[in-house]
């Protein structure tokens, strides 16, 4: 439901005046310099379309807004200027107290002091948050006791194992050793076989390719054992080294 005619003018008048200085009183009093800044930023002219767009939430049509603006101009409550066929509306400037240079300087100083206090508060908050984060990362007494118990258990197991080694107890039976060596040898054979298969395929591809093999390898992301610091022979020597020790 659209507002009544008398209410429409009040809504439009409030909007035009709020376009000049919409800040809340507590914001204005706590930071006067910022208030003046926003007054300068918001003190802008309006046309009927600006007002109609902003007042859609009041269910006001453009024609009703236009009529209200004209009535307010006729009654002297707002000012206007004509630019061709378009009217530009502006709040009456004489209803606002504009600070002089001395007042502006005082406001700037007040704003600087408030900004300094704000920075101090931010710094204090950051320090408290850092301390909280540090405390949260520390172990609780319950967690400390649990970790201590776990470490003591691991130490006991290692000491028992160390005693066995000092007494010459065989920890790996000959059967287990043989099975492990067989699995290790088979893995080496698979490694050797797959390297050879890759080499054959790679040589066949690059033999007649116009691309440089090294650049082609880098382009495909292919890596040889040597590229990643792996030496096949060093793993194969482990088998012979184990046999010599026995």
mmCIF file of C-alpha atoms in Angstrom:
data_model
loop_
_atom_site.group_PDB
_atom_site.id
_atom_site.type_symbol
_atom_site.label_atom_id
_atom_site.label_comp_id
_atom_site.label_asym_id
_atom_site.label_seq_id
_atom_site.Cartn_x
_atom_site.Cartn_y
_atom_site.Cartn_z
ATOM 1 C CA UNK A 1 0.000 0.000 0.000
ATOM 2 C CA UNK A 2 1.423 3.399 -1.025
ATOM 3 C CA UNK A 3 1.993 6.037 1.710
ATOM 4 C CA UNK A 4 -0.394 8.991 2.013
ATOM 5 C CA UNK A 5 0.474 12.288 0.307
ATOM 6 C CA UNK A 6 1.577 14.029 3.506
ATOM 7 C CA UNK A 7 3.720 11.040 4.485
ATOM 8 C CA UNK A 8 5.270 10.915 1.014
ATOM 9 C CA UNK A 9 6.722 14.425 1.346
ATOM 10 C CA UNK A 10 8.111 13.558 4.775
ATOM 11 C CA UNK A 11 9.776 10.412 3.453
ATOM 12 C CA UNK A 12 11.283 12.271 0.480
ATOM 13 C CA UNK A 13 12.447 15.173 2.681
ATOM 14 C CA UNK A 14 14.113 12.774 5.121
ATOM 15 C CA UNK A 15 15.837 11.020 2.244
ATOM 16 C CA UNK A 16 17.185 14.263 0.758
ATOM 17 C CA UNK A 17 18.467 15.434 4.153
ATOM 18 C CA UNK A 18 19.923 12.013 4.999
ATOM 19 C CA UNK A 19 21.813 12.123 1.719
ATOM 20 C CA UNK A 20 23.684 15.004 3.272
ATOM 21 C CA UNK A 21 24.450 13.592 6.692
ATOM 22 C CA UNK A 22 23.209 10.046 7.397
ATOM 23 C CA UNK A 23 25.637 9.280 10.250
ATOM 24 C CA UNK A 24 24.324 8.248 13.637
ATOM 25 C CA UNK A 25 24.871 10.780 16.454
ATOM 26 C CA UNK A 26 27.167 8.484 18.436
ATOM 27 C CA UNK A 27 29.435 8.054 15.409
ATOM 28 C CA UNK A 28 29.451 11.789 14.784
ATOM 29 C CA UNK A 29 30.299 12.641 18.379
ATOM 30 C CA UNK A 30 33.003 9.970 18.729
ATOM 31 C CA UNK A 31 34.831 10.982 15.580
ATOM 32 C CA UNK A 32 33.855 14.483 14.494
ATOM 33 C CA UNK A 33 36.402 14.744 11.707
ATOM 34 C CA UNK A 34 35.039 11.592 10.065
ATOM 35 C CA UNK A 35 31.577 13.094 10.362
ATOM 36 C CA UNK A 36 32.648 16.137 8.365
ATOM 37 C CA UNK A 37 34.322 13.855 5.837
ATOM 38 C CA UNK A 38 31.116 11.904 5.293
ATOM 39 C CA UNK A 39 29.156 15.128 5.162
ATOM 40 C CA UNK A 40 31.340 16.246 2.266
ATOM 41 C CA UNK A 41 31.098 12.817 0.610
ATOM 42 C CA UNK A 42 27.312 12.476 0.991
ATOM 43 C CA UNK A 43 26.256 16.087 0.299
ATOM 44 C CA UNK A 44 25.396 15.374 -3.299
ATOM 45 C CA UNK A 45 22.696 16.539 -5.697
ATOM 46 C CA UNK A 46 19.892 14.173 -6.667
ATOM 47 C CA UNK A 47 17.573 13.830 -9.575
ATOM 48 C CA UNK A 48 14.128 12.308 -9.431
ATOM 49 C CA UNK A 49 15.392 8.939 -10.682
ATOM 50 C CA UNK A 50 17.976 8.736 -7.869
ATOM 51 C CA UNK A 51 15.287 9.417 -5.310
ATOM 52 C CA UNK A 52 12.763 7.018 -6.875
ATOM 53 C CA UNK A 53 15.298 4.186 -6.999
ATOM 54 C CA UNK A 54 16.285 4.688 -3.361
ATOM 55 C CA UNK A 55 12.688 4.933 -2.126
ATOM 56 C CA UNK A 56 11.340 1.804 -3.792
ATOM 57 C CA UNK A 57 11.352 0.132 -0.357
ATOM 58 C CA UNK A 58 8.574 2.570 0.629
ATOM 59 C CA UNK A 59 6.504 1.531 -2.408
ATOM 60 C CA UNK A 60 6.698 5.027 -3.867
ATOM 61 C CA UNK A 61 6.212 5.523 -7.584
ATOM 62 C CA UNK A 62 8.394 7.880 -9.582
ATOM 63 C CA UNK A 63 5.467 10.236 -10.235
ATOM 64 C CA UNK A 64 4.726 10.504 -6.501
ATOM 65 C CA UNK A 65 8.378 11.207 -5.749
ATOM 66 C CA UNK A 66 8.488 13.873 -8.473
ATOM 67 C CA UNK A 67 5.391 15.566 -7.030
ATOM 68 C CA UNK A 68 6.785 15.477 -3.509
ATOM 69 C CA UNK A 69 10.099 16.978 -4.629
ATOM 70 C CA UNK A 70 8.325 19.812 -6.446
ATOM 71 C CA UNK A 71 6.110 20.552 -3.412
ATOM 72 C CA UNK A 72 9.139 20.603 -1.138
ATOM 73 C CA UNK A 73 10.863 23.038 -3.494
ATOM 74 C CA UNK A 74 7.793 25.262 -3.591
ATOM 75 C CA UNK A 75 7.654 25.309 0.207
ATOM 76 C CA UNK A 76 11.352 26.149 0.439
ATOM 77 C CA UNK A 77 12.297 22.992 2.342
ATOM 78 C CA UNK A 78 14.814 21.897 -0.299
ATOM 79 C CA UNK A 79 16.693 23.630 -3.111
ATOM 80 C CA UNK A 80 16.815 22.835 -6.804
ATOM 81 C CA UNK A 81 18.485 23.896 -10.021
ATOM 82 C CA UNK A 82 17.320 23.361 -13.561
ATOM 83 C CA UNK A 83 19.634 22.037 -16.246
ATOM 84 C CA UNK A 84 17.652 22.028 -19.432
ATOM 85 C CA UNK A 85 14.602 19.842 -18.859
ATOM 86 C CA UNK A 86 16.060 18.140 -15.818
ATOM 87 C CA UNK A 87 15.818 19.339 -12.226
ATOM 88 C CA UNK A 88 18.566 18.654 -9.722
ATOM 89 C CA UNK A 89 17.522 18.661 -6.053
ATOM 90 C CA UNK A 90 19.699 19.397 -3.053
ATOM 91 C CA UNK A 91 19.157 19.741 0.678
ATOM 92 C CA UNK A 92 19.206 23.290 1.996
ATOM 93 C CA UNK A 93 22.722 23.989 3.146
ATOM 94 C CA UNK A 94 21.755 26.629 5.701
ATOM 95 C CA UNK A 95 20.204 24.001 7.989
ATOM 96 C CA UNK A 96 23.548 22.387 8.727
ATOM 97 C CA UNK A 97 26.348 23.650 10.917
ATOM 98 C CA UNK A 98 29.510 23.621 8.826
ATOM 99 C CA UNK A 99 32.672 23.788 10.986
ATOM 100 C CA UNK A 100 35.224 26.513 10.397
ATOM 101 C CA UNK A 101 38.986 25.962 9.909
ATOM 102 C CA UNK A 102 39.723 26.005 13.629
ATOM 103 C CA UNK A 103 37.025 23.440 14.337
ATOM 104 C CA UNK A 104 38.260 21.245 11.481
ATOM 105 C CA UNK A 105 41.801 21.320 12.872
ATOM 106 C CA UNK A 106 40.492 20.338 16.289
ATOM 107 C CA UNK A 107 38.533 17.487 14.703
ATOM 108 C CA UNK A 108 41.633 16.326 12.815
ATOM 109 C CA UNK A 109 43.603 16.231 16.045
ATOM 110 C CA UNK A 110 40.811 14.356 17.795
ATOM 111 C CA UNK A 111 40.634 11.900 14.917
ATOM 112 C CA UNK A 112 44.420 11.338 15.072
ATOM 113 C CA UNK A 113 44.194 10.601 18.803
ATOM 114 C CA UNK A 114 41.329 8.182 18.259
ATOM 115 C CA UNK A 115 43.215 6.481 15.451
ATOM 116 C CA UNK A 116 46.239 6.058 17.730
ATOM 117 C CA UNK A 117 44.064 4.527 20.447
ATOM 118 C CA UNK A 118 42.484 2.228 17.867
ATOM 119 C CA UNK A 119 45.912 1.020 16.719
ATOM 120 C CA UNK A 120 46.909 0.364 20.333
ATOM 121 C CA UNK A 121 43.750 -1.668 20.883
ATOM 122 C CA UNK A 122 44.370 -3.654 17.693
ATOM 123 C CA UNK A 123 47.933 -4.371 18.821
ATOM 124 C CA UNK A 124 46.714 -5.511 22.239
ATOM 125 C CA UNK A 125 44.116 -7.774 20.636
ATOM 126 C CA UNK A 126 46.742 -9.297 18.338
ATOM 127 C CA UNK A 127 49.011 -10.023 21.303
ATOM 128 C CA UNK A 128 46.176 -11.676 23.237
ATOM 129 C CA UNK A 129 45.174 -13.763 20.200
ATOM 130 C CA UNK A 130 48.801 -14.871 19.704
ATOM 131 C CA UNK A 131 49.054 -15.880 23.358
ATOM 132 C CA UNK A 132 45.771 -17.795 23.153
ATOM 133 C CA UNK A 133 46.975 -19.596 20.039
ATOM 134 C CA UNK A 134 50.230 -20.510 21.779
ATOM 135 C CA UNK A 135 48.393 -21.848 24.812
ATOM 136 C CA UNK A 136 46.016 -23.869 22.665
ATOM 137 C CA UNK A 137 48.958 -25.521 20.884
ATOM 138 C CA UNK A 138 50.457 -26.746 24.193
ATOM 139 C CA UNK A 139 49.664 -30.246 25.441
ATOM 140 C CA UNK A 140 47.287 -30.681 28.341
ATOM 141 C CA UNK A 141 48.441 -32.582 31.447
ATOM 142 C CA UNK A 142 46.372 -35.564 30.345
ATOM 143 C CA UNK A 143 48.037 -35.566 26.910
ATOM 144 C CA UNK A 144 51.491 -35.190 28.501
ATOM 145 C CA UNK A 145 50.923 -38.220 30.764
ATOM 146 C CA UNK A 146 49.627 -40.281 27.830
ATOM 147 C CA UNK A 147 52.657 -39.384 25.682
ATOM 148 C CA UNK A 148 55.043 -40.127 28.552
ATOM 149 C CA UNK A 149 53.469 -43.540 29.045
ATOM 150 C CA UNK A 150 53.768 -44.322 25.332
ATOM 151 C CA UNK A 151 57.435 -43.268 25.200
ATOM 152 C CA UNK A 152 58.298 -45.341 28.298
ATOM 153 C CA UNK A 153 56.685 -48.361 26.664
ATOM 154 C CA UNK A 154 58.726 -47.839 23.482
ATOM 155 C CA UNK A 155 61.937 -47.469 25.529
ATOM 156 C CA UNK A 156 61.218 -50.746 27.374
ATOM 157 C CA UNK A 157 60.667 -52.583 24.099
ATOM 158 C CA UNK A 158 63.911 -51.205 22.650
ATOM 159 C CA UNK A 159 65.864 -52.144 25.775
ATOM 160 C CA UNK A 160 64.547 -55.708 25.592
ATOM 161 C CA UNK A 161 65.553 -55.899 21.945
ATOM 162 C CA UNK A 162 68.997 -54.487 22.770
ATOM 163 C CA UNK A 163 69.508 -57.118 25.485
ATOM 164 C CA UNK A 164 68.704 -59.887 23.016
ATOM 165 C CA UNK A 165 71.174 -58.478 20.502
ATOM 166 C CA UNK A 166 73.906 -58.289 23.136
ATOM 167 C CA UNK A 167 73.251 -61.902 24.130
ATOM 168 C CA UNK A 168 73.618 -63.016 20.507
ATOM 169 C CA UNK A 169 70.017 -64.117 20.140
ATOM 170 C CA UNK A 170 69.003 -64.628 16.501
ATOM 171 C CA UNK A 171 66.116 -62.282 15.790
ATOM 172 C CA UNK A 172 65.571 -63.518 12.214
ATOM 173 C CA UNK A 173 65.479 -67.225 11.506
ATOM 174 C CA UNK A 174 67.315 -68.686 8.459
ATOM 175 C CA UNK A 175 63.953 -69.493 6.842
ATOM 176 C CA UNK A 176 62.695 -65.942 7.259
ATOM 177 C CA UNK A 177 65.969 -64.552 5.971
ATOM 178 C CA UNK A 178 65.821 -66.771 2.906
ATOM 179 C CA UNK A 179 62.219 -65.774 2.172
ATOM 180 C CA UNK A 180 63.068 -62.067 2.471
ATOM 181 C CA UNK A 181 66.112 -62.422 0.222
ATOM 182 C CA UNK A 182 64.018 -64.283 -2.350
ATOM 183 C CA UNK A 183 61.395 -61.531 -2.348
ATOM 184 C CA UNK A 184 64.131 -58.889 -2.598
ATOM 185 C CA UNK A 185 65.793 -60.695 -5.520
ATOM 186 C CA UNK A 186 62.479 -61.037 -7.340
ATOM 187 C CA UNK A 187 61.826 -57.304 -6.888
ATOM 188 C CA UNK A 188 65.262 -56.530 -8.343
ATOM 189 C CA UNK A 189 64.569 -58.819 -11.308
ATOM 190 C CA UNK A 190 61.264 -57.046 -11.964
ATOM 191 C CA UNK A 191 63.037 -53.703 -11.720
ATOM 192 C CA UNK A 192 65.748 -54.798 -14.180
ATOM 193 C CA UNK A 193 63.156 -56.272 -16.595
ATOM 194 C CA UNK A 194 60.975 -53.166 -16.617
ATOM 195 C CA UNK A 195 63.950 -50.903 -17.143
ATOM 196 C CA UNK A 196 64.918 -52.944 -20.189
ATOM 197 C CA UNK A 197 61.358 -52.912 -21.541
ATOM 198 C CA UNK A 198 61.172 -49.154 -21.153
ATOM 199 C CA UNK A 199 64.524 -48.661 -22.861
ATOM 200 C CA UNK A 200 63.408 -50.747 -25.840
ATOM 201 C CA UNK A 201 60.156 -48.803 -26.226
ATOM 202 C CA UNK A 202 61.862 -45.459 -25.682
ATOM 203 C CA UNK A 203 64.590 -46.164 -28.230
ATOM 204 C CA UNK A 204 61.975 -47.222 -30.792
ATOM 205 C CA UNK A 205 60.009 -43.993 -30.263
ATOM 206 C CA UNK A 206 62.941 -41.587 -30.291
ATOM 207 C CA UNK A 207 64.955 -43.276 -33.045
ATOM 208 C CA UNK A 208 63.001 -41.631 -35.877
ATOM 209 C CA UNK A 209 61.582 -38.712 -33.908
ATOM 210 C CA UNK A 210 62.651 -35.204 -35.004
ATOM 211 C CA UNK A 211 62.635 -34.070 -31.367
ATOM 212 C CA UNK A 212 65.705 -34.054 -29.202
ATOM 213 C CA UNK A 213 65.396 -37.104 -26.872
ATOM 214 C CA UNK A 214 66.440 -35.116 -23.810
ATOM 215 C CA UNK A 215 63.931 -32.318 -24.476
ATOM 216 C CA UNK A 216 61.245 -34.889 -25.341
ATOM 217 C CA UNK A 217 61.901 -36.684 -22.045
ATOM 218 C CA UNK A 218 61.536 -33.439 -20.075
ATOM 219 C CA UNK A 219 58.374 -32.548 -21.995
ATOM 220 C CA UNK A 220 56.752 -35.890 -21.061
ATOM 221 C CA UNK A 221 58.004 -35.726 -17.485
ATOM 222 C CA UNK A 222 59.950 -38.978 -17.789
ATOM 223 C CA UNK A 223 62.596 -39.563 -15.111
ATOM 224 C CA UNK A 224 65.383 -42.150 -15.127
ATOM 225 C CA UNK A 225 66.608 -43.731 -11.903
ATOM 226 C CA UNK A 226 69.670 -41.513 -12.045
ATOM 227 C CA UNK A 227 67.500 -38.387 -12.290
ATOM 228 C CA UNK A 228 66.119 -39.016 -8.816
ATOM 229 C CA UNK A 229 69.390 -40.196 -7.267
ATOM 230 C CA UNK A 230 68.656 -43.953 -7.395
ATOM 231 C CA UNK A 231 71.345 -46.455 -8.399
ATOM 232 C CA UNK A 232 70.127 -49.954 -9.301
ATOM 233 C CA UNK A 233 73.543 -51.535 -8.808
ATOM 234 C CA UNK A 234 73.764 -50.323 -5.202
ATOM 235 C CA UNK A 235 70.601 -52.305 -4.407
ATOM 236 C CA UNK A 236 71.858 -55.355 -6.263
ATOM 237 C CA UNK A 237 75.132 -55.240 -4.294
ATOM 238 C CA UNK A 238 73.201 -55.645 -1.046
ATOM 239 C CA UNK A 239 72.464 -59.277 -1.957
ATOM 240 C CA UNK A 240 76.133 -60.061 -2.525
ATOM 241 C CA UNK A 241 77.105 -58.188 0.646
ATOM 242 C CA UNK A 242 74.669 -60.272 2.678
ATOM 243 C CA UNK A 243 76.029 -63.513 1.256
ATOM 244 C CA UNK A 244 79.627 -62.524 2.069
ATOM 245 C CA UNK A 245 78.671 -61.756 5.675
ATOM 246 C CA UNK A 246 77.149 -65.206 6.083
#
